[in-house]
Tab-separated table of C-alpha atoms and ligand atoms in Angstrom:
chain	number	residue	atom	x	y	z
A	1	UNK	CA	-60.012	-15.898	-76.899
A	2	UNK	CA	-56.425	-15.675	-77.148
A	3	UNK	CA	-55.169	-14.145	-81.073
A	4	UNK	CA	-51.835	-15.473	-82.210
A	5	UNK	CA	-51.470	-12.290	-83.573
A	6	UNK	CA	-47.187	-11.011	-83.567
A	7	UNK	CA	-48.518	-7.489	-83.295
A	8	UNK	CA	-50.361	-6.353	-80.414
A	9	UNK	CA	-53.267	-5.671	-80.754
A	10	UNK	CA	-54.922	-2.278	-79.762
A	11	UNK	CA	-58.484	-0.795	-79.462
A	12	UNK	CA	-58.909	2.803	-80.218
A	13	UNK	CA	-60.937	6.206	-79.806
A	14	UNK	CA	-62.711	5.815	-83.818
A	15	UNK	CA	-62.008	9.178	-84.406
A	16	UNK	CA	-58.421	9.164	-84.017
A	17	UNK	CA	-58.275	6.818	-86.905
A	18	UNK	CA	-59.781	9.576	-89.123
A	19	UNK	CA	-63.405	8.309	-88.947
A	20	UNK	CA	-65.869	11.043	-89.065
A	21	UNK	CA	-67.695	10.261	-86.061
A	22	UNK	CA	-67.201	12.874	-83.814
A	23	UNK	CA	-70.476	15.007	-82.463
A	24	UNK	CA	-69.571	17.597	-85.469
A	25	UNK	CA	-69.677	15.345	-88.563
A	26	UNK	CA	-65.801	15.488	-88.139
A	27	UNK	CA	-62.673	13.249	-86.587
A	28	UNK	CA	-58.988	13.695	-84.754
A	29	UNK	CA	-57.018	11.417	-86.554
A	30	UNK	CA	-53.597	11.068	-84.810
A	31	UNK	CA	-51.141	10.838	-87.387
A	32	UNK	CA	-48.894	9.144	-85.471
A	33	UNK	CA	-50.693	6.514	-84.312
A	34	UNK	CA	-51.825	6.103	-88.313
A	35	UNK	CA	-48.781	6.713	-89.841
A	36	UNK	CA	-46.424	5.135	-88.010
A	37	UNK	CA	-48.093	3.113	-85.104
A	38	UNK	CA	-50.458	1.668	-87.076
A	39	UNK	CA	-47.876	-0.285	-88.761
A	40	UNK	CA	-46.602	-2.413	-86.321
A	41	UNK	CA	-50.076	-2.820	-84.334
A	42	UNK	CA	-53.149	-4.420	-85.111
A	43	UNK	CA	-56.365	-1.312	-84.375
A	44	UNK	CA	-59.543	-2.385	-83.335
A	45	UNK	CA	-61.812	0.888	-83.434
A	46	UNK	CA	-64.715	2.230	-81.271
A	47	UNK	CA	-66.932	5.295	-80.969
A	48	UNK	CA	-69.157	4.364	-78.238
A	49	UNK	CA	-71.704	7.515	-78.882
A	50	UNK	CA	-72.351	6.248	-82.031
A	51	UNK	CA	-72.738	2.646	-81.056
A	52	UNK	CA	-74.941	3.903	-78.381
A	53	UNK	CA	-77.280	5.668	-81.302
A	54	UNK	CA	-76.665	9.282	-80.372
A	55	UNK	CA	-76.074	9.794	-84.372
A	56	UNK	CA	-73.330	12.227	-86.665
A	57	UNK	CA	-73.718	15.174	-86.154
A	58	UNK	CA	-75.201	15.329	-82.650
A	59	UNK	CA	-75.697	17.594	-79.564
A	60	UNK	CA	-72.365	17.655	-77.432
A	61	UNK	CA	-72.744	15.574	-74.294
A	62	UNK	CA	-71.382	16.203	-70.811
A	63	UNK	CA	-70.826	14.378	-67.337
A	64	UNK	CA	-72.895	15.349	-65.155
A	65	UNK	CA	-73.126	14.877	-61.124
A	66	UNK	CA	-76.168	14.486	-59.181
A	67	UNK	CA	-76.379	13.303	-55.772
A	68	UNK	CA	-72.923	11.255	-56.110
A	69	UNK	CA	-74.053	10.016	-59.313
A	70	UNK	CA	-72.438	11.061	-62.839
A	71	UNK	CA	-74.603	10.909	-65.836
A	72	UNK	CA	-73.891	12.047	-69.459
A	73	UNK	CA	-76.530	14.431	-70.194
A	74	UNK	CA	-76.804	16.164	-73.924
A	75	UNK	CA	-76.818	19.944	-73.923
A	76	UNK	CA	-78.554	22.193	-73.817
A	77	UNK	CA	-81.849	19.345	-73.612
A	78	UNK	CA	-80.440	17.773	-70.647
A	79	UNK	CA	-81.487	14.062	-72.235
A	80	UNK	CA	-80.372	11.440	-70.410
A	81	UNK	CA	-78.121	9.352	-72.348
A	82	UNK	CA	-76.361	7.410	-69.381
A	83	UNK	CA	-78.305	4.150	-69.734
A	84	UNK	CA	-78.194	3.518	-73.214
A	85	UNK	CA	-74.164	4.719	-73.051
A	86	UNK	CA	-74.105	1.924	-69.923
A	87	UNK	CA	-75.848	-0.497	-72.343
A	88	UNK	CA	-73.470	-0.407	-75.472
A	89	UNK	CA	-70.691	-0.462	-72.830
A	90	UNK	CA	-71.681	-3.605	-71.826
A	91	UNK	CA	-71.309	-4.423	-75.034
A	92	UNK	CA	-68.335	-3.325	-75.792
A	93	UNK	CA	-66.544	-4.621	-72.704
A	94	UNK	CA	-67.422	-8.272	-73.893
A	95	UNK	CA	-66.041	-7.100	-77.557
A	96	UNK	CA	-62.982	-6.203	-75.775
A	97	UNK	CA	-62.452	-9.358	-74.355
A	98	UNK	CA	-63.077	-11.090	-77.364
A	99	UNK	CA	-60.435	-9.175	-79.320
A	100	UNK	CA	-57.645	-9.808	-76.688
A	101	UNK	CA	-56.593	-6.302	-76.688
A	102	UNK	CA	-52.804	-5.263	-75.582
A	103	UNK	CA	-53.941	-1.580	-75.041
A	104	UNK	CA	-56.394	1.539	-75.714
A	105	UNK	CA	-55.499	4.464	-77.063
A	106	UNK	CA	-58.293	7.039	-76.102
A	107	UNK	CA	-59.229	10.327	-77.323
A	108	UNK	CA	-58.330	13.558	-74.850
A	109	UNK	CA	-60.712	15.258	-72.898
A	110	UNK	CA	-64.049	13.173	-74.431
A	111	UNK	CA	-66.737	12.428	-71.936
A	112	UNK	CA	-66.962	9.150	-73.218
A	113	UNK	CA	-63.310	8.551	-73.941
A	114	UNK	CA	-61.220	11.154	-72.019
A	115	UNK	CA	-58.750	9.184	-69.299
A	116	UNK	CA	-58.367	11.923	-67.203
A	117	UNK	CA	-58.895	15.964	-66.800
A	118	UNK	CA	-62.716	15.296	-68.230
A	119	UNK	CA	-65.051	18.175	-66.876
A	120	UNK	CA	-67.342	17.170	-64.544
A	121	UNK	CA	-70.628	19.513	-64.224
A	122	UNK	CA	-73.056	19.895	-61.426
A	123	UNK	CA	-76.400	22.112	-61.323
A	124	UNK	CA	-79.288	22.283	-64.060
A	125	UNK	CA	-78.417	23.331	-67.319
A	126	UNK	CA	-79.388	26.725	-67.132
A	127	UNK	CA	-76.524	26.826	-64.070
A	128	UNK	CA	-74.093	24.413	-64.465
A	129	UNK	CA	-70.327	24.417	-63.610
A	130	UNK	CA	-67.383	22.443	-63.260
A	131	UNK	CA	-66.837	20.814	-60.137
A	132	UNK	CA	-64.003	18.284	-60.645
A	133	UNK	CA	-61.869	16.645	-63.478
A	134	UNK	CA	-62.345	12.836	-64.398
A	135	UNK	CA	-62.548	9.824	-66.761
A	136	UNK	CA	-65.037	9.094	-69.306
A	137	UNK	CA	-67.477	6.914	-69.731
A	138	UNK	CA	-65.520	4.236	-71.727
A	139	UNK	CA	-62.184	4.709	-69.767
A	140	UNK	CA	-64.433	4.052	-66.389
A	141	UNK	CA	-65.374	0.939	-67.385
A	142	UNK	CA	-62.356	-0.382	-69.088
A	143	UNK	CA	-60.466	0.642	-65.800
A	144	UNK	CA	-63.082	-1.635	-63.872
A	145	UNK	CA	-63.410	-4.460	-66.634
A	146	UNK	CA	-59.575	-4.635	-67.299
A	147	UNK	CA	-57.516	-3.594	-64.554
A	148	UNK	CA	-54.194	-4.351	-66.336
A	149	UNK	CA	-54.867	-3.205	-69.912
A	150	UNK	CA	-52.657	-0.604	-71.060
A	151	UNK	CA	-54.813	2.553	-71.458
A	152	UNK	CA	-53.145	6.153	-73.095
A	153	UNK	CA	-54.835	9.077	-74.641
A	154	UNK	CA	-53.567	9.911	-78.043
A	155	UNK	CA	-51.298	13.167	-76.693
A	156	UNK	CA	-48.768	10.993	-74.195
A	157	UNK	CA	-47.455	9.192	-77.295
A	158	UNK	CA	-45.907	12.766	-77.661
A	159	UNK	CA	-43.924	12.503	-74.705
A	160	UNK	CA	-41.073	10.244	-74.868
A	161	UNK	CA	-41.253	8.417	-71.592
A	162	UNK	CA	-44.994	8.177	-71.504
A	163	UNK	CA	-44.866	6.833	-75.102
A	164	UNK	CA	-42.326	4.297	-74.065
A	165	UNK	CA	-44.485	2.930	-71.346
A	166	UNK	CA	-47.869	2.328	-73.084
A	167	UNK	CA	-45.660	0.960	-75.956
A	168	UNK	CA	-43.124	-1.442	-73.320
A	169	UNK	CA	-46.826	-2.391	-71.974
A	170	UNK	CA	-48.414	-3.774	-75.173
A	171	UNK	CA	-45.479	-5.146	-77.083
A	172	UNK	CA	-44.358	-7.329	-73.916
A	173	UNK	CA	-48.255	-8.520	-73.724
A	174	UNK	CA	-48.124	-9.736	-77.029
A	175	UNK	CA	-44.966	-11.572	-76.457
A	176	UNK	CA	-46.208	-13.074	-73.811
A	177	UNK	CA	-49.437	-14.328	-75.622
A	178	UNK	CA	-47.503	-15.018	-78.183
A	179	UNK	CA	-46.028	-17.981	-75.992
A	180	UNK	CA	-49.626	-19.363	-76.345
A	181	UNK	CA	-52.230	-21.013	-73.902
A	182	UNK	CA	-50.137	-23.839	-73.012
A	183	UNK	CA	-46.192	-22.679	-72.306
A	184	UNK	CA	-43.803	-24.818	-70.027
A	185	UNK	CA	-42.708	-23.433	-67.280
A	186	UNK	CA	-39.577	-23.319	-68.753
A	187	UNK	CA	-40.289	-21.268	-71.409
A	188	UNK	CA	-41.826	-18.343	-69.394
A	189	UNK	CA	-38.756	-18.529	-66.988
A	190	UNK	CA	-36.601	-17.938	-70.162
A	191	UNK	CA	-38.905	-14.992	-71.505
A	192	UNK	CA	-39.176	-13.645	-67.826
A	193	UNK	CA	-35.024	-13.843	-68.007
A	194	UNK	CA	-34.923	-11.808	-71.415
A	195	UNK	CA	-37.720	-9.353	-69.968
A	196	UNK	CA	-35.544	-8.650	-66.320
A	197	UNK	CA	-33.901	-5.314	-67.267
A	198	UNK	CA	-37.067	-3.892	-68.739
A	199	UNK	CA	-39.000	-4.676	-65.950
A	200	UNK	CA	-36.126	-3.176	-63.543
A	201	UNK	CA	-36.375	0.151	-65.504
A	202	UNK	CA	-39.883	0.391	-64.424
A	203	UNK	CA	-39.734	-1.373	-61.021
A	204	UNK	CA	-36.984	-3.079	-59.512
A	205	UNK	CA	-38.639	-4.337	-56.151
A	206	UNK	CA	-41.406	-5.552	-58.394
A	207	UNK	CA	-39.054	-7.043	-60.656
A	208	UNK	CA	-37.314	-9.044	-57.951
A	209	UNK	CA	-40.758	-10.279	-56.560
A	210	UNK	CA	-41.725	-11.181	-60.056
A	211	UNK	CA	-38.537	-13.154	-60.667
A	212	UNK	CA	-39.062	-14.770	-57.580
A	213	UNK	CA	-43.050	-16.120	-58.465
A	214	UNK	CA	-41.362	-17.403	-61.549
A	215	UNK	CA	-38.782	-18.714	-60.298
A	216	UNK	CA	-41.265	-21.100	-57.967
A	217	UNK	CA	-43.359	-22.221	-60.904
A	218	UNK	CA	-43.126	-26.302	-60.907
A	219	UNK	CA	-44.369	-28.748	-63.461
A	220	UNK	CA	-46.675	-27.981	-65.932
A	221	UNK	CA	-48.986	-24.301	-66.173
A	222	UNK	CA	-52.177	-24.123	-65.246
A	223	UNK	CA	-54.374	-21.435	-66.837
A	224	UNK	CA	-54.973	-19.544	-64.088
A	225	UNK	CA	-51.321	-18.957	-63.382
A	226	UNK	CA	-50.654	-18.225	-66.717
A	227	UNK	CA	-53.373	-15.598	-66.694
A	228	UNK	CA	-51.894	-13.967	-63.013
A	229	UNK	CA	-47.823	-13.929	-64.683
A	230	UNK	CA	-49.590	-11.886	-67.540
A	231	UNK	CA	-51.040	-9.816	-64.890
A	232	UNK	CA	-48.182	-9.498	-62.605
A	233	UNK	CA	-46.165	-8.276	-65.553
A	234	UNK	CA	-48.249	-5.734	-66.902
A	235	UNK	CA	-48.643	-4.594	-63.514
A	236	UNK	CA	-44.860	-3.974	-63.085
A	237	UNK	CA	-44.856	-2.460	-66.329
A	238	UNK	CA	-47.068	-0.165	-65.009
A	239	UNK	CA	-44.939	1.590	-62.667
A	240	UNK	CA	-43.254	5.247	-64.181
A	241	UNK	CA	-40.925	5.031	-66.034
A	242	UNK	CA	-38.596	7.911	-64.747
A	243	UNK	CA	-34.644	8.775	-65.944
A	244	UNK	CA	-33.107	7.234	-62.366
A	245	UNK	CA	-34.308	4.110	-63.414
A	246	UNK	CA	-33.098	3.763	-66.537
A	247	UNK	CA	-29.933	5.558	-65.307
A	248	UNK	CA	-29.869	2.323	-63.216
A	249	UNK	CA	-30.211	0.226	-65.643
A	250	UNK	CA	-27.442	1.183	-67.648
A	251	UNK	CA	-25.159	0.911	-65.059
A	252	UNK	CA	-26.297	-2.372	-63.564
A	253	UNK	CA	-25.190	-3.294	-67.746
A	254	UNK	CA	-22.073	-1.251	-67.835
A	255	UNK	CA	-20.926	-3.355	-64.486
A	256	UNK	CA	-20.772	-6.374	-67.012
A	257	UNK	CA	-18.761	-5.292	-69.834
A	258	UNK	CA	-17.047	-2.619	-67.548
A	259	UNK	CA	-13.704	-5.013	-67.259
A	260	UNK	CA	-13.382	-6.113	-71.014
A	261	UNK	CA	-13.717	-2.530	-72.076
A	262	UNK	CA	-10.497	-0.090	-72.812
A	263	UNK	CA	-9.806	2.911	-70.622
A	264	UNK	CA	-11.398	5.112	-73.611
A	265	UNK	CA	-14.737	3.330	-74.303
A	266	UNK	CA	-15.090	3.323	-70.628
A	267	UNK	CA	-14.956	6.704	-70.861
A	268	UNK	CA	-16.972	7.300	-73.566
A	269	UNK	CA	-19.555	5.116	-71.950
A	270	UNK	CA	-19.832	6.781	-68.309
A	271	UNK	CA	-20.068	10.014	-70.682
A	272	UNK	CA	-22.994	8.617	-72.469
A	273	UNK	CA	-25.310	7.550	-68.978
A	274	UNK	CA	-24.063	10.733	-67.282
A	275	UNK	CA	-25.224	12.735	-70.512
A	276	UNK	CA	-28.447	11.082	-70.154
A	277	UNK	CA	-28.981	11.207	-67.112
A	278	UNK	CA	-28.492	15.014	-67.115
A	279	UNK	CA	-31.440	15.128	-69.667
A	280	UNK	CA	-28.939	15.927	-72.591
A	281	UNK	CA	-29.501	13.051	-74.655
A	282	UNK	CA	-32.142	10.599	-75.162
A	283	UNK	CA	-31.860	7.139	-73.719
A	284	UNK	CA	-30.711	5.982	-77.088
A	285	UNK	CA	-27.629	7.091	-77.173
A	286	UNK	CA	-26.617	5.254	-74.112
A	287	UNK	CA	-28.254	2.314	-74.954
A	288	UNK	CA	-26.893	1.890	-78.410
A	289	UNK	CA	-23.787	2.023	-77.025
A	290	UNK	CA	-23.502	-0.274	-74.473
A	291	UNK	CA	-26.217	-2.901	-76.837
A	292	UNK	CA	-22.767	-2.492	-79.342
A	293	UNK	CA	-20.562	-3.110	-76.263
A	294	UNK	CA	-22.459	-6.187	-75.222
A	295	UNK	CA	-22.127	-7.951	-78.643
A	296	UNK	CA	-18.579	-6.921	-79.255
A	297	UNK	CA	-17.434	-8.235	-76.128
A	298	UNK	CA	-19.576	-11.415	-75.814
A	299	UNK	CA	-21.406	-10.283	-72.388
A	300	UNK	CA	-23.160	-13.529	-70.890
A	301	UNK	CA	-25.698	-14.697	-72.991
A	302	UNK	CA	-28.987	-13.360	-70.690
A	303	UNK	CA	-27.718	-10.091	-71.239
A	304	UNK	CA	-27.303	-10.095	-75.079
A	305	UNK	CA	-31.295	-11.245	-75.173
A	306	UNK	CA	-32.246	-8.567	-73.075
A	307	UNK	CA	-35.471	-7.325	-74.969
A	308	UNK	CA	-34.360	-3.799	-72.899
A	309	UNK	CA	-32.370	-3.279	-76.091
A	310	UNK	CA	-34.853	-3.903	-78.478
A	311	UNK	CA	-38.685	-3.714	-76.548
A	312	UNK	CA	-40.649	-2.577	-79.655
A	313	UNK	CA	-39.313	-1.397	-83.417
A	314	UNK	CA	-37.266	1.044	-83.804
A	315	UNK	CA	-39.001	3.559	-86.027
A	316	UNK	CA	-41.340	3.991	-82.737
A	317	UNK	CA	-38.910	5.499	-80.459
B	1	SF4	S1	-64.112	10.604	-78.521
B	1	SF4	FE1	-64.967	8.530	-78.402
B	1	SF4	S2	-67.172	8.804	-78.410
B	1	SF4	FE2	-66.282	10.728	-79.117
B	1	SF4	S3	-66.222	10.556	-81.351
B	1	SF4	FE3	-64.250	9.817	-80.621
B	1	SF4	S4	-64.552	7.624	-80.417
B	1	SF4	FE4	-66.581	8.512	-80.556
């Protein structure tokens, strides 16, 4: 079910929201993600422990790996919650495909939740230990159910590239659904034309090979290929976003307007990427400058659309 929502639309780790649903009666809220985030995306919460009936408060819970099998096992009882947590996330996958979700934003370090770095145990309760580092529950399946969702625990929106991705991922989902079921052709070659520098910045082969399915597209859009440019996209947004390649970027811009600017702004300009790109200022500051350059001088008209300048509000940078 597609939602012609503007704002993407974003399922979420309960607690982070404030709910007190964690295993000790309390919650995490991210005050970020509520105070700021939440105001220019649509949240769609779950706690799957509590949908799976382990109650608030409860024992803590733990992966644990038996003969190449994990299960989530409450401590210090050892009871077997695994099924019932496989049940409700069942249940929850269809929910999540119901609500057209641009992205999850998971709590750290949960064994439900976590995306990554989750202790894994081995041995009986009495003698247990770690023996790797994993995903949760939830994240597991999501990963299998949804390979090209945008997923992010709560601390990378802390980090400014990491942030950055997981937001470029959602907002340019929702502007692609936003096209609705039925687009022409047309109209996704235009959108993959304002969308070419931000997909360079994450991957430029990908980019080209992207530009060049689109490109084939003929006469009118089925579903299915639709569905696989929404795909295709998110996977290229998926690739790290790292400081060369936006370095790259903003040169492959500054070759446009390079000729109609004066000696000085050139300056000024090469001073900006190399700044940047020596990890003294944030990408910003480049950007700002050549997005004013670009208007001023009446660049071609592909490059003043370029949602590069402008992929998601500005507060959230
Ligand atoms: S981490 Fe996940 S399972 Fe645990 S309280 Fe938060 S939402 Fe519920």
């Amino acid at each position: 079910m597609q939602h012609h929502s503007s704002k993407p639309r974003v399922g979420i780790s309960s607690c982070l929201m404030g709910d007190t649903v964690r295993y000790n009666g309390g919650h995490q809220r991210d005050n970020f993600v509520m105070d700021v985030l939440a105001k220019h995306v649509e949240l769609v919460p779950f706690c799957p422990e509590v949908e799976a009936g382990l109650g608030v408060p409860r024992a803590v819970v733990r992966i644990v790996r038996r003969d190449e099998h994990e299960f989530l096992l409450e401590s210090p009882s050892g009871r077997d919650h695994s099924e019932a947590m496989r049940d409700t996330l069942t249940q929850i996958s269809r929910r999540v495909l119901d609500a057209d979700l641009d992205g999850f934003l998971l709590k750290r370090g949960s064994p439900t939740c976590g995306i990554s770095g989750v202790k894994i145990y081995t041995g009986t309760e009495r003698k247990s230990r770690v023996v790797a580092r994993g995903s949760g529950f939830l994240t597991q399946r999501l990963a299998a159910d949804f390979q090209t969702l945008a997923l992010a625990e709560e601390g990378w929106l802390k980090d400014a590239m990491l942030r950055q991705q997981f937001l470029n991922r959602i907002f340019t989902s929702r502007r692609l659904k936003n096209l609705g079921n039925s687009p022409k052709v047309s109209e996704l070659q235009q959108e993959y034309a304002a969308h070419k520098l931000l997909y360079m910045a994450h991957h430029p082969g990908a980019q080209r090979e992207l530009g060049r399915q689109v490109a084939g597209l003929k006469g009118s859009l089925s579903s299915d290929q639709l569905q696989d440019h929404l795909d295709q996209a998110q996977s290229v947004l998926g690739h790290r976003l790292t400081r060369g390649r936006h370095v790259n970027v903003l040169q492959h811009m500054f070759g446009y307007v390079s000729s109609k600017l004066s000696r000085v702004c050139r300056r000024h300009t090469c001073e900006a990427i190399d700044s940047y790109s020596r990890g003294q200022t944030s990408l910003l500051a480049p950007l700002t400058l050549l997005k004013h350059q670009v208007l001023d001088k009446g660049a071609h008209p592909w490059l003043v659309k370029q949602v590069y300048f402008d992929p998601y509000p500005s507060s959230l940078w």
